[in-house]
PDB file of C-alpha atoms in Angstrom:
ATOM      1  CA  MET A   1      15.522  -3.891 -14.155  1.00  0.00           C
ATOM      2  CA  LEU A   2      15.718  -0.330 -12.847  1.00  0.00           C
ATOM      3  CA  ILE A   3      12.958   0.661 -15.260  1.00  0.00           C
ATOM      4  CA  ILE A   4      10.584  -1.716 -13.462  1.00  0.00           C
ATOM      5  CA  HIS A   5      11.228   0.123 -10.206  1.00  0.00           C
ATOM      6  CA  TYR A   6      10.535   3.456 -11.906  1.00  0.00           C
ATOM      7  CA  LEU A   7       7.311   2.053 -13.383  1.00  0.00           C
ATOM      8  CA  TYR A   8       6.248   0.904  -9.929  1.00  0.00           C
ATOM      9  CA  ASN A   9       6.791   4.367  -8.442  1.00  0.00           C
ATOM     10  CA  ILE A  10       4.970   6.068 -11.319  1.00  0.00           C
ATOM     11  CA  LEU A  11       2.030   3.665 -10.994  1.00  0.00           C
ATOM     12  CA  LEU A  12       1.890   4.262  -7.243  1.00  0.00           C
ATOM     13  CA  ILE A  13       1.553   8.016  -7.810  1.00  0.00           C
ATOM     14  CA  ILE A  14      -1.130   7.478 -10.488  1.00  0.00           C
ATOM     15  CA  VAL A  15      -3.157   5.282  -8.129  1.00  0.00           C
ATOM     16  CA  LEU A  16      -2.798   7.878  -5.354  1.00  0.00           C
ATOM     17  CA  ILE A  17      -4.064  10.634  -7.672  1.00  0.00           C
ATOM     18  CA  LYS A  18      -7.048   8.526  -8.755  1.00  0.00           C
ATOM     19  CA  SER A  19      -7.852   7.771  -5.126  1.00  0.00           C
ATOM     20  CA  PHE A  20      -7.657  11.464  -4.216  1.00  0.00           C
ATOM     21  CA  ILE A  21      -9.945  12.481  -7.102  1.00  0.00           C
ATOM     22  CA  LEU A  22     -12.511   9.839  -6.138  1.00  0.00           C
ATOM     23  CA  GLY A  23     -12.232  10.863  -2.504  1.00  0.00           C
ATOM     24  CA  GLU A  24     -12.935  14.489  -3.362  1.00  0.00           C
ATOM     25  CA  LYS A  25     -15.960  13.458  -5.461  1.00  0.00           C
ATOM     26  CA  ASN A  26     -17.513  10.715  -3.357  1.00  0.00           C
ATOM     27  CA  GLY A  27     -15.860  10.949   0.052  1.00  0.00           C
ATOM     28  CA  PHE A  28     -12.829   8.989   1.191  1.00  0.00           C
ATOM     29  CA  SER A  29     -14.924   6.586   3.242  1.00  0.00           C
ATOM     30  CA  ALA A  30     -16.610   5.464  -0.004  1.00  0.00           C
ATOM     31  CA  GLN A  31     -13.317   3.767  -0.921  1.00  0.00           C
ATOM     32  CA  ASN A  32     -12.705   2.396   2.583  1.00  0.00           C
ATOM     33  CA  ASN A  33     -10.129   5.156   3.178  1.00  0.00           C
ATOM     34  CA  LEU A  34      -7.629   3.597   0.776  1.00  0.00           C
ATOM     35  CA  PHE A  35      -6.314   7.076   0.028  1.00  0.00           C
ATOM     36  CA  PHE A  36      -4.626   7.282   3.432  1.00  0.00           C
ATOM     37  CA  PHE A  37      -2.907   3.933   2.921  1.00  0.00           C
ATOM     38  CA  LEU A  38      -1.716   5.056  -0.512  1.00  0.00           C
ATOM     39  CA  PHE A  39      -0.596   8.459   0.784  1.00  0.00           C
ATOM     40  CA  ILE A  40       1.566   6.938   3.529  1.00  0.00           C
ATOM     41  CA  THR A  41       2.947   4.409   1.043  1.00  0.00           C
ATOM     42  CA  VAL A  42       3.973   7.169  -1.376  1.00  0.00           C
ATOM     43  CA  LEU A  43       5.673   9.092   1.443  1.00  0.00           C
ATOM     44  CA  VAL A  44       7.632   6.021   2.565  1.00  0.00           C
ATOM     45  CA  GLU A  45       8.634   4.952  -0.940  1.00  0.00           C
ATOM     46  CA  GLY A  46       9.417   8.525  -1.980  1.00  0.00           C
ATOM     47  CA  TYR A  47      11.700   9.058   1.003  1.00  0.00           C
ATOM     48  CA  SER A  48      13.402   5.725   0.349  1.00  0.00           C
ATOM     49  CA  PHE A  49      13.909   6.602  -3.320  1.00  0.00           C
ATOM     50  CA  VAL A  50      15.484   9.987  -2.519  1.00  0.00           C
ATOM     51  CA  VAL A  51      17.735   8.639   0.249  1.00  0.00           C
ATOM     52  CA  ASP A  52      18.897   5.791  -1.979  1.00  0.00           C
ATOM     53  CA  LYS A  53      19.927   8.304  -4.648  1.00  0.00           C
ATOM     54  CA  ILE A  54      21.816  10.436  -2.123  1.00  0.00           C
ATOM     55  CA  ASP A  55      23.621   7.698  -0.203  1.00  0.00           C
ATOM     56  CA  GLU A  56      22.890   3.969  -0.412  1.00  0.00           C
ATOM     57  CA  SER A  57      24.646   3.397   2.921  1.00  0.00           C
ATOM     58  CA  ILE A  58      21.966   5.276   4.889  1.00  0.00           C
ATOM     59  CA  LEU A  59      19.850   2.812   6.849  1.00  0.00           C
ATOM     60  CA  ILE A  60      16.120   3.134   6.167  1.00  0.00           C
ATOM     61  CA  GLY A  61      14.923  -0.064   7.817  1.00  0.00           C
ATOM     62  CA  LEU A  62      13.149   1.767  10.646  1.00  0.00           C
ATOM     63  CA  GLN A  63      10.690   3.474   8.309  1.00  0.00           C
ATOM     64  CA  TYR A  64       9.710   0.135   6.755  1.00  0.00           C
ATOM     65  CA  ASN A  65       9.375  -1.515  10.168  1.00  0.00           C
ATOM     66  CA  LEU A  66       6.960   1.211  11.266  1.00  0.00           C
ATOM     67  CA  TYR A  67       5.242   1.226   7.872  1.00  0.00           C
ATOM     68  CA  LEU A  68       4.472  -2.488   8.142  1.00  0.00           C
ATOM     69  CA  ILE A  69       2.928  -1.916  11.570  1.00  0.00           C
ATOM     70  CA  PHE A  70       0.775   0.803  10.003  1.00  0.00           C
ATOM     71  CA  VAL A  71      -0.230  -1.620   7.217  1.00  0.00           C
ATOM     72  CA  THR A  72      -1.305  -4.184   9.813  1.00  0.00           C
ATOM     73  CA  VAL A  73      -3.510  -1.737  11.704  1.00  0.00           C
ATOM     74  CA  PHE A  74      -4.918  -0.180   8.531  1.00  0.00           C
ATOM     75  CA  PHE A  75      -6.013  -3.474   6.999  1.00  0.00           C
ATOM     76  CA  TYR A  76      -7.418  -4.677  10.300  1.00  0.00           C
ATOM     77  CA  PHE A  77      -9.856  -1.754  10.178  1.00  0.00           C
ATOM     78  CA  PHE A  78     -10.281  -2.187   6.417  1.00  0.00           C
ATOM     79  CA  TYR A  79     -11.388  -5.790   6.789  1.00  0.00           C
ATOM     80  CA  SER A  80     -13.391  -5.151   9.954  1.00  0.00           C
ATOM     81  CA  LYS A  81     -15.813  -3.220   7.734  1.00  0.00           C
ATOM     82  CA  ASN A  82     -16.080  -6.183   5.356  1.00  0.00           C
ATOM     83  CA  PHE A  83     -16.365  -9.044   7.851  1.00  0.00           C
ATOM     84  CA  TYR A  84     -19.968  -9.500   8.929  1.00  0.00           C
ATOM     85  CA  SER A  85     -19.865 -12.697  10.977  1.00  0.00           C
ATOM     86  CA  LYS A  86     -18.947 -12.495  14.656  1.00  0.00           C
ATOM     87  CA  ILE A  87     -16.450 -15.338  14.237  1.00  0.00           C
ATOM     88  CA  SER A  88     -14.579 -13.515  11.465  1.00  0.00           C
ATOM     89  CA  LYS A  89     -14.469 -10.278  13.450  1.00  0.00           C
ATOM     90  CA  ALA A  90     -13.265 -12.068  16.584  1.00  0.00           C
ATOM     91  CA  LEU A  91     -10.607 -13.980  14.643  1.00  0.00           C
ATOM     92  CA  SER A  92      -9.440 -10.735  13.054  1.00  0.00           C
ATOM     93  CA  LYS A  93      -9.007  -9.107  16.476  1.00  0.00           C
ATOM     94  CA  ILE A  94      -7.085 -12.114  17.793  1.00  0.00           C
ATOM     95  CA  LEU A  95      -4.790 -12.088  14.760  1.00  0.00           C
ATOM     96  CA  LEU A  96      -4.132  -8.363  15.192  1.00  0.00           C
ATOM     97  CA  LEU A  97      -3.278  -8.846  18.856  1.00  0.00           C
ATOM     98  CA  ILE A  98      -0.954 -11.781  18.131  1.00  0.00           C
ATOM     99  CA  CYS A  99       0.778  -9.913  15.299  1.00  0.00           C
ATOM    100  CA  LEU A 100       1.355  -6.736  17.312  1.00  0.00           C
ATOM    101  CA  LEU A 101       2.510  -8.607  20.428  1.00  0.00           C
ATOM    102  CA  PHE A 102       4.932 -10.626  18.317  1.00  0.00           C
ATOM    103  CA  ILE A 103       6.343  -7.445  16.776  1.00  0.00           C
ATOM    104  CA  ILE A 104       6.683  -5.705  20.154  1.00  0.00           C
ATOM    105  CA  PHE A 105       8.344  -8.571  22.023  1.00  0.00           C
ATOM    106  CA  PHE A 106      10.190 -10.576  19.366  1.00  0.00           C
ATOM    107  CA  THR A 107      11.448  -8.046  16.831  1.00  0.00           C
ATOM    108  CA  LYS A 108      13.624  -4.943  16.764  1.00  0.00           C
ATOM    109  CA  PHE A 109      10.929  -2.742  15.285  1.00  0.00           C
ATOM    110  CA  LEU A 110      12.677   0.444  16.465  1.00  0.00           C
ATOM    111  CA  GLY A 111      16.037  -0.605  15.060  1.00  0.00           C
ATOM    112  CA  LEU A 112      17.630   1.091  12.084  1.00  0.00           C
ATOM    113  CA  ASP A 113      17.902  -2.225  10.232  1.00  0.00           C
ATOM    114  CA  PHE A 114      14.922  -3.775   8.499  1.00  0.00           C
ATOM    115  CA  ASP A 115      13.624  -6.718  10.545  1.00  0.00           C
ATOM    116  CA  GLU A 116      12.368  -9.406   8.167  1.00  0.00           C
ATOM    117  CA  LYS A 117      10.436 -11.063  11.018  1.00  0.00           C
ATOM    118  CA  ILE A 118       8.091  -8.063  11.023  1.00  0.00           C
ATOM    119  CA  ALA A 119       7.473  -8.443   7.296  1.00  0.00           C
ATOM    120  CA  ILE A 120       6.761 -12.165   7.631  1.00  0.00           C
ATOM    121  CA  ALA A 121       4.348 -11.603  10.539  1.00  0.00           C
ATOM    122  CA  VAL A 122       2.471  -8.854   8.686  1.00  0.00           C
ATOM    123  CA  MET A 123       2.311 -10.833   5.452  1.00  0.00           C
ATOM    124  CA  LEU A 124       0.915 -13.868   7.277  1.00  0.00           C
ATOM    125  CA  PHE A 125      -1.647 -11.516   8.834  1.00  0.00           C
ATOM    126  CA  LEU A 126      -2.656 -10.274   5.371  1.00  0.00           C
ATOM    127  CA  ILE A 127      -2.746 -13.773   3.860  1.00  0.00           C
ATOM    128  CA  ILE A 128      -5.099 -15.045   6.555  1.00  0.00           C
ATOM    129  CA  HIS A 129      -7.346 -11.983   6.270  1.00  0.00           C
ATOM    130  CA  SER A 130      -7.516 -12.361   2.488  1.00  0.00           C
ATOM    131  CA  ILE A 131      -8.487 -16.019   2.859  1.00  0.00           C
ATOM    132  CA  ILE A 132     -11.133 -15.148   5.479  1.00  0.00           C
ATOM    133  CA  TRP A 133     -12.554 -12.552   3.088  1.00  0.00           C
ATOM    134  CA  TYR A 134     -12.696 -15.135   0.281  1.00  0.00           C
ATOM    135  CA  TYR A 135     -14.449 -17.593   2.591  1.00  0.00           C
ATOM    136  CA  ASN A 136     -17.023 -14.999   3.663  1.00  0.00           C
ATOM    137  CA  LYS A 137     -17.604 -13.886   0.087  1.00  0.00           C
ATOM    138  CA  LEU A 138     -18.006 -17.379  -1.350  1.00  0.00           C
ATOM    139  CA  PHE A 139     -20.526 -18.375   1.312  1.00  0.00           C
ATOM    140  CA  SER A 140     -22.464 -15.114   1.361  1.00  0.00           C
ATOM    141  CA  VAL A 141     -25.977 -14.777  -0.065  1.00  0.00           C
ATOM    142  CA  ASN A 142     -24.928 -11.774  -2.154  1.00  0.00           C
ATOM    143  CA  ASP A 143     -25.592 -12.461  -5.845  1.00  0.00           C
ATOM    144  CA  ASP A 144     -23.273  -9.726  -7.126  1.00  0.00           C
ATOM    145  CA  GLU A 145     -20.473 -10.843  -9.429  1.00  0.00           C
ATOM    146  CA  ILE A 146     -17.323 -11.306  -7.359  1.00  0.00           C
ATOM    147  CA  PHE A 147     -15.251  -9.451  -9.974  1.00  0.00           C
ATOM    148  CA  ASN A 148     -17.389  -6.355  -9.373  1.00  0.00           C
ATOM    149  CA  ASP A 149     -16.465  -6.336  -5.698  1.00  0.00           C
ATOM    150  CA  PRO A 150     -13.588  -3.893  -5.029  1.00  0.00           C
ATOM    151  CA  ASN A 151     -12.473  -6.021  -2.100  1.00  0.00           C
ATOM    152  CA  PHE A 152     -11.884  -8.983  -4.407  1.00  0.00           C
ATOM    153  CA  TRP A 153      -9.173  -7.067  -6.235  1.00  0.00           C
ATOM    154  CA  ILE A 154      -7.595  -5.780  -3.039  1.00  0.00           C
ATOM    155  CA  SER A 155      -7.641  -9.194  -1.355  1.00  0.00           C
ATOM    156  CA  SER A 156      -6.247 -10.890  -4.463  1.00  0.00           C
ATOM    157  CA  GLY A 157      -3.466  -8.326  -4.772  1.00  0.00           C
ATOM    158  CA  LEU A 158      -2.580  -8.570  -1.084  1.00  0.00           C
ATOM    159  CA  LEU A 159      -2.595 -12.372  -1.218  1.00  0.00           C
ATOM    160  CA  LEU A 160      -0.164 -12.466  -4.143  1.00  0.00           C
ATOM    161  CA  TRP A 161       2.011  -9.709  -2.659  1.00  0.00           C
ATOM    162  CA  SER A 162       2.209 -11.379   0.745  1.00  0.00           C
ATOM    163  CA  CYS A 163       2.969 -14.875  -0.573  1.00  0.00           C
ATOM    164  CA  PHE A 164       5.771 -13.606  -2.792  1.00  0.00           C
ATOM    165  CA  GLY A 165       6.947 -11.270  -0.038  1.00  0.00           C
ATOM    166  CA  ILE A 166       7.476 -14.152   2.381  1.00  0.00           C
ATOM    167  CA  PHE A 167       9.493 -15.972  -0.265  1.00  0.00           C
ATOM    168  CA  ARG A 168      11.601 -12.839  -0.676  1.00  0.00           C
ATOM    169  CA  CYS A 169      12.127 -12.172   3.041  1.00  0.00           C
ATOM    170  CA  LEU A 170      13.054 -15.661   4.230  1.00  0.00           C
ATOM    171  CA  PRO A 171      16.302 -16.006   2.232  1.00  0.00           C
ATOM    172  CA  MET A 172      16.870 -12.266   1.786  1.00  0.00           C
ATOM    173  CA  TYR A 173      20.080 -11.797   3.775  1.00  0.00           C
ATOM    174  CA  TYR A 174      21.516 -15.169   2.790  1.00  0.00           C
ATOM    175  CA  PHE A 175      21.304 -14.396  -0.915  1.00  0.00           C
ATOM    176  CA  TYR A 176      22.408 -10.783  -0.392  1.00  0.00           C
ATOM    177  CA  ASN A 177      25.646 -12.010   1.198  1.00  0.00           C
ATOM    178  CA  ASN A 178      26.208 -15.121  -0.935  1.00  0.00           C
ATOM    179  CA  ASP A 179      24.544 -14.507  -4.297  1.00  0.00           C
ATOM    180  CA  LYS A 180      23.957 -10.809  -4.865  1.00  0.00           C
ATOM    181  CA  GLU A 181      22.910 -11.332  -8.490  1.00  0.00           C
ATOM    182  CA  PHE A 182      20.074 -13.660  -7.481  1.00  0.00           C
ATOM    183  CA  SER A 183      19.180 -11.273  -4.636  1.00  0.00           C
ATOM    184  CA  ASN A 184      18.793  -8.445  -7.165  1.00  0.00           C
ATOM    185  CA  PHE A 185      16.711 -10.749  -9.375  1.00  0.00           C
ATOM    186  CA  ILE A 186      14.292 -11.451  -6.505  1.00  0.00           C
ATOM    187  CA  LYS A 187      14.134  -7.737  -5.686  1.00  0.00           C
ATOM    188  CA  SER A 188      13.314  -6.839  -9.301  1.00  0.00           C
ATOM    189  CA  ASN A 189      10.611  -9.486  -9.445  1.00  0.00           C
ATOM    190  CA  PHE A 190       9.137  -8.122  -6.237  1.00  0.00           C
ATOM    191  CA  ASP A 191       8.779  -4.782  -8.023  1.00  0.00           C
ATOM    192  CA  VAL A 192       6.696  -6.664 -10.610  1.00  0.00           C
ATOM    193  CA  VAL A 193       4.528  -8.029  -7.787  1.00  0.00           C
ATOM    194  CA  ASN A 194       4.243  -4.484  -6.390  1.00  0.00           C
ATOM    195  CA  ILE A 195       3.022  -3.332  -9.801  1.00  0.00           C
ATOM    196  CA  ILE A 196       0.407  -6.109  -9.847  1.00  0.00           C
ATOM    197  CA  LEU A 197      -0.724  -5.129  -6.335  1.00  0.00           C
ATOM    198  CA  TYR A 198      -1.243  -1.476  -7.220  1.00  0.00           C
ATOM    199  CA  LEU A 199      -2.870  -2.349 -10.528  1.00  0.00           C
ATOM    200  CA  SER A 200      -5.305  -4.404  -8.448  1.00  0.00           C
ATOM    201  CA  ILE A 201      -5.906  -1.418  -6.179  1.00  0.00           C
ATOM    202  CA  PHE A 202      -6.424   0.797  -9.247  1.00  0.00           C
ATOM    203  CA  ILE A 203      -9.072  -1.647 -10.500  1.00  0.00           C
ATOM    204  CA  SER A 204     -10.675  -1.731  -7.053  1.00  0.00           C
ATOM    205  CA  LEU A 205     -10.924   2.072  -7.068  1.00  0.00           C
ATOM    206  CA  SER A 206     -12.672   1.866 -10.438  1.00  0.00           C
ATOM    207  CA  LYS A 207     -15.090  -0.669  -8.946  1.00  0.00           C
ATOM    208  CA  TYR A 208     -15.727   1.614  -5.963  1.00  0.00           C
ATOM    209  CA  GLU A 209     -16.467   4.438  -8.412  1.00  0.00           C
ATOM    210  CA  HIS A 210     -18.816   2.239 -10.454  1.00  0.00           C
ATOM    211  CA  ASN A 211     -20.645   0.979  -7.370  1.00  0.00           C
ATOM    212  CA  PHE A 212     -21.017   4.517  -6.024  1.00  0.00           C
ATOM    213  CA  LYS A 213     -22.496   5.727  -9.313  1.00  0.00           C
ATOM    214  CA  ARG A 214     -24.808   2.714  -9.453  1.00  0.00           C
ATOM    215  CA  GLY A 215     -25.962   3.361  -5.887  1.00  0.00           C
ATOM    216  CA  THR A 216     -26.546   7.052  -6.620  1.00  0.00           C
ATOM    217  CA  THR A 217     -28.503   6.229  -9.777  1.00  0.00           C
ATOM    218  CA  SER A 218     -30.675   3.646  -8.039  1.00  0.00           C
ATOM    219  CA  ASN A 219     -31.527   6.163  -5.317  1.00  0.00           C
ATOM    220  CA  ASN A 220     -32.709   8.779  -7.836  1.00  0.00           C
TER     221      ASN A 220
END
């Protein structure tokens, strides 16, 4: 199962490189600034990977607590550019406020241990935003094929990742203490879900590139 984790890390770096190349060519805003999300993700995962190899007893929960807060804020701004109705934008702001207030007052986000309540709150935030995006897309007057929309791939990947992530977080410590083999099985399968997520982001970057070229061609 360790090979799956290595594959995930390799894929993450490949996606980051693709995002950087596209950003240099077309501008990072042309891909909704995904490069910065990917860059922070690589830093967090890279640090975790190195620390785990040096000493597994070192607590790295704090970095993931703060990373999840970053993810929340990043995707709030990401979706704010893709929500066009006032209701969707207002709902997004309310959800962000609720999520951040919950994290500040009801979690130990500055603790050295990973707080699964933060993960659950952030994943619920992402699930709802993905569903709102689907709703807006399905009822929009845009005739473009949904599979050509980069945001479809990102929203689909986030939806799958978040749903599985909640399933992983809820019983995480129980299984770690009582059934370590099953806990490792869930962890390995989450690496598979991570791979699917970043494959989805890779596809979305390709769609951004295609749409940018199509827009450039149509303007010539």
